Amino acid sequence: MIYPFIFSSLTTLIFGAALLAQWRRYPGARFTRDIGLVYLALAITPVLFYLREQSTGAVQLGALLGIFASGLAYVSLLIMGMAQLADRPLSRAHSLAVVGVLGVLMAYPLWQGDVSLAGAIAGSITVVVGLLAWRWLWSSQRSERWAGALLSAMGLIQCTQFLLGTEWVAAQMTANTLLRVVLGLVLLQTALQRAIAEAQRLRQQHEHLTQNAHQGIAIAYAQEIIYCNPAFLKIFGLRSLAEFSPEWMNAGIASDELAAVLGLRQQVLDGLLPEARWDGQRRRRDGALLRLRFAIWRTEWNGRAALQTVITDDTAQHDTLAAMLHQASHDELTGLPNRGALLRRLRERCQTPESFGLVLLDIDRFKLFNDAHGHSLGDEVLKTLAATLQRGLADTAEVSRLGSDGFALQGSNGAPASELAQRVRELLARPLILQTHEFFIDVSMGIALFPQTGGDAESLLRAANAAMHQAKKVAGTSVVVAEQRFVQGSGEVLEQEQALRSGISRREFSLAYQPKVDAASGALLGFEALARWHQPGVGPVNPVQFIGAAERTGLIGALGMLLLSQVCEQVVVWRDAGVQLVPVAVNVSPLQMLDPGFPQQVDSMLKRYGVAAQWITLEVTETAALDNMALAQAQLLQLRDLGLKVALDDFGTGFSSLDMLRTLPLSVVKIDRSLIDPMPAPEAVAVVQAICQLATALKLRVVAEGVETQEQAWAAHQAGCHEIQGYFYARPLTPEMAGQWLRAGACPKASATLVATT
Ligand code: C2E
Ligand code: CA
Ligand code: CA
């Protein structure tokens, strides 16, 4: 009699354990847990029955209680498990209600001590649950459809115990054990099928994600790519992965960059680095230049260590921005560089010792021509003249358009200005040939010479303009050379050097602090320190001039360090006064930045004053880095390691700056005044917006400089600039006024009139 009990218990136990093990492996199929527990409850029941029959007193009572407890657990978990199987899981409240009701129901036979009544109740519930499950699951095409029928049969057999009495127990138990085995197999099979379906769904989802991603994704063992998504192929213009080879990819990469990239890949593959990122220019299959961002990390692919690469293609964004910047610096009608571009170029050239001539050229009586022939013909004349000048002066001058009918020629390759004017005369001795007409035109020209007539862009332009107006008084094509203000020879350089030297040793320089504010809230975020020189007996000297002179005479290093020390002193004064500090930006000349000792000098200076690196930032103009990118990058990395943030100043004045933004370890980009000035004109806003988008993608903060009006401030904020600097918020301030700003944390009401110090 005992063997059927043991057999039934053991088989039920094994299937219960198998179901629970399946649940551990795949917790998504909760019914395996519930029904597994049902099986465990069923497994101990025969033991309890046996104990009840074979013992007396307390043990018998204990066995009786056990039978009811396992019966209660069995029916409750059965209901919950089948509901799970049928994808109709019970809420917590419903589960509790089920246990409560069943508890009451089972309490009656317990009270009566009637085991077979309890069995009948449990059996009837099993039949009902089985029928319900049958109904819910029959439509399923999988093995689970049989679960309901099996369960009903089990319930029915259990009920017969009540009708037939205990002598049939062994037969019932054997039949029930068989049914349990079959049900167990059905449930295990169902759990397996569901796990497989879920895995398939996840794989499909994952495939869908990578197949439709805009970023290129590739998996590689070392160099060999074993998987890539369609975006990867599209970026490189490939039809299939077979067309890709590491040799082809690596061919266009500079050897030092390639070595660095391969090094990074190996480090990530070896687990020495969690991930690595870099930017780079690559070639598409058809040779087009791509600007890509790479991110790699280690992954496992078919059980082997592999590298996952994600590639973001910034080419379109970059090209749009480059086109927009071109537009911003070029005249739409003639395609020549515009006034802003001319000014920048002149400023650049005035920083070098090389002399050159500037010719301003204005068409005589152009207004009359326009009135007589109409504007479209006028435009055609301007275009033809622009083309004629560009062609005729290709190797001797840089031509730009100043405004309506004014052009500027800057002598290049050492061509004297007088020769330029002569060439223009010769060009205009022949008629301008338009599509339907031919015209002779006269122009008036004014010549200014650097450095004889003026030492900076603005004075050169002013002088050439005045000379051109003189020339207007003469009929026909005519030229006037601007008066020479002073003659600058080697003696003047010597004089400048002497004055600067004594200025530095007597500490005649001071600093003005121009606030940078949060574009959204107007809160003070930082200052830019701007150098001022009040030369005794001369008065204030323009910083562009004395910084340029310091660069020419080699004194910029000493001057730069003096200014940095003054900034540190000021920061210490503010700190000791207990005000909340903000970072102060110090301008760094290209020549300083390219001095290999510079990072070390800055570090010692900060240490000498005990100023934390977070309170000093550096501003470098793009020309600083332009000459020697590798050195600039190394210097900037050193500065970053010291904790200093570096801003790229005057952004937008040169095309190369786009690459610099991507390659150099910068934190901030300052958009040049010349791009902010035409805001809120829509084209200007579009350019600034594009810069902000690119900068944000590269995780850089954007500062708009030279913001003079509320409209510009609003437009800059809307376009995505994070910080604003300019006369609209404040002119460069004395240290005392800057201190007031610091105490107020923003524009202090008392000094809101923003009095200039300079
Ligand atoms: P920057 O670095 O681009 O400095 C900004 C210049 O724009 C400053 O001229 C500032 O007064 C001016 N500015 C600021 N907001 C506005 C505005 O809303 N409208 C207009 N029209 N101008 C605005 P500043 O002080 O004359 O300095 C001129 C340049 O001199 C600086 O240009 C920088 O290149 C150089 N510089 C000044 N101080 C230093 C210095 O300590 N070291 C070095 N290396 N260069 C310096
Ligand atoms: Ca600056
Ligand atoms: Ca600037």
mmCIF file with all atom_site columns, C-alpha atoms in Angstrom, residues 4 116-117 163 253 320 340 394 425 448 473 508 540-541 625 631 636 659 664 668 705 713:
data_model
loop_
_atom_site.group_PDB
_atom_site.id
_atom_site.type_symbol
_atom_site.label_atom_id
_atom_site.label_alt_id
_atom_site.label_comp_id
_atom_site.label_asym_id
_atom_site.label_entity_id
_atom_site.label_seq_id
_atom_site.pdbx_PDB_ins_code
_atom_site.Cartn_x
_atom_site.Cartn_y
_atom_site.Cartn_z
_atom_site.occupancy
_atom_site.B_iso_or_equiv
_atom_site.pdbx_formal_charge
_atom_site.auth_seq_id
_atom_site.auth_comp_id
_atom_site.auth_asym_id
_atom_site.auth_atom_id
_atom_site.pdbx_PDB_model_num
ATOM 1  C CA . PRO A 1 4   ? 1.864   3.936   -4.724  1.00 0.00 ? 4   PRO A CA 1
ATOM 2  C CA . SER A 1 116 ? -12.434 12.972  1.850   1.00 0.00 ? 116 SER A CA 1
ATOM 3  C CA . LEU A 1 117 ? -14.828 15.951  1.926   1.00 0.00 ? 117 LEU A CA 1
ATOM 4  C CA . LEU A 1 163 ? -17.899 8.735   -3.608  1.00 0.00 ? 163 LEU A CA 1
ATOM 5  C CA . ILE A 1 253 ? 44.212  57.913  -42.289 1.00 0.00 ? 253 ILE A CA 1
ATOM 6  C CA . THR A 1 320 ? 25.662  72.910  -43.939 1.00 0.00 ? 320 THR A CA 1
ATOM 7  C CA . GLY A 1 340 ? 33.063  91.595  -42.428 1.00 0.00 ? 340 GLY A CA 1
ATOM 8  C CA . ALA A 1 394 ? 44.173  87.150  -59.540 1.00 0.00 ? 394 ALA A CA 1
ATOM 9  C CA . ARG A 1 425 ? 42.880  101.564 -64.998 1.00 0.00 ? 425 ARG A CA 1
ATOM 10 C CA . ALA A 1 448 ? 46.047  103.402 -47.811 1.00 0.00 ? 448 ALA A CA 1
ATOM 11 C CA . LYS A 1 473 ? 36.298  115.109 -56.933 1.00 0.00 ? 473 LYS A CA 1
ATOM 12 C CA . GLU A 1 508 ? 51.162  100.089 -16.131 1.00 0.00 ? 508 GLU A CA 1
ATOM 13 C CA . PRO A 1 540 ? 44.877  104.794 -23.291 1.00 0.00 ? 540 PRO A CA 1
ATOM 14 C CA . VAL A 1 541 ? 46.270  102.556 -26.022 1.00 0.00 ? 541 VAL A CA 1
ATOM 15 C CA . ALA A 1 625 ? 45.974  76.421  -33.074 1.00 0.00 ? 625 ALA A CA 1
ATOM 16 C CA . LEU A 1 631 ? 51.305  71.037  -30.692 1.00 0.00 ? 631 LEU A CA 1
ATOM 17 C CA . LEU A 1 636 ? 45.486  71.980  -24.574 1.00 0.00 ? 636 LEU A CA 1
ATOM 18 C CA . ASP A 1 659 ? 37.785  70.969  -37.662 1.00 0.00 ? 659 ASP A CA 1
ATOM 19 C CA . LEU A 1 664 ? 40.884  70.070  -29.992 1.00 0.00 ? 664 LEU A CA 1
ATOM 20 C CA . VAL A 1 668 ? 33.654  76.509  -24.782 1.00 0.00 ? 668 VAL A CA 1
ATOM 21 C CA . GLU A 1 705 ? 29.962  87.803  -27.857 1.00 0.00 ? 705 GLU A CA 1
ATOM 22 C CA . ALA A 1 713 ? 20.317  88.794  -26.810 1.00 0.00 ? 713 ALA A CA 1
#
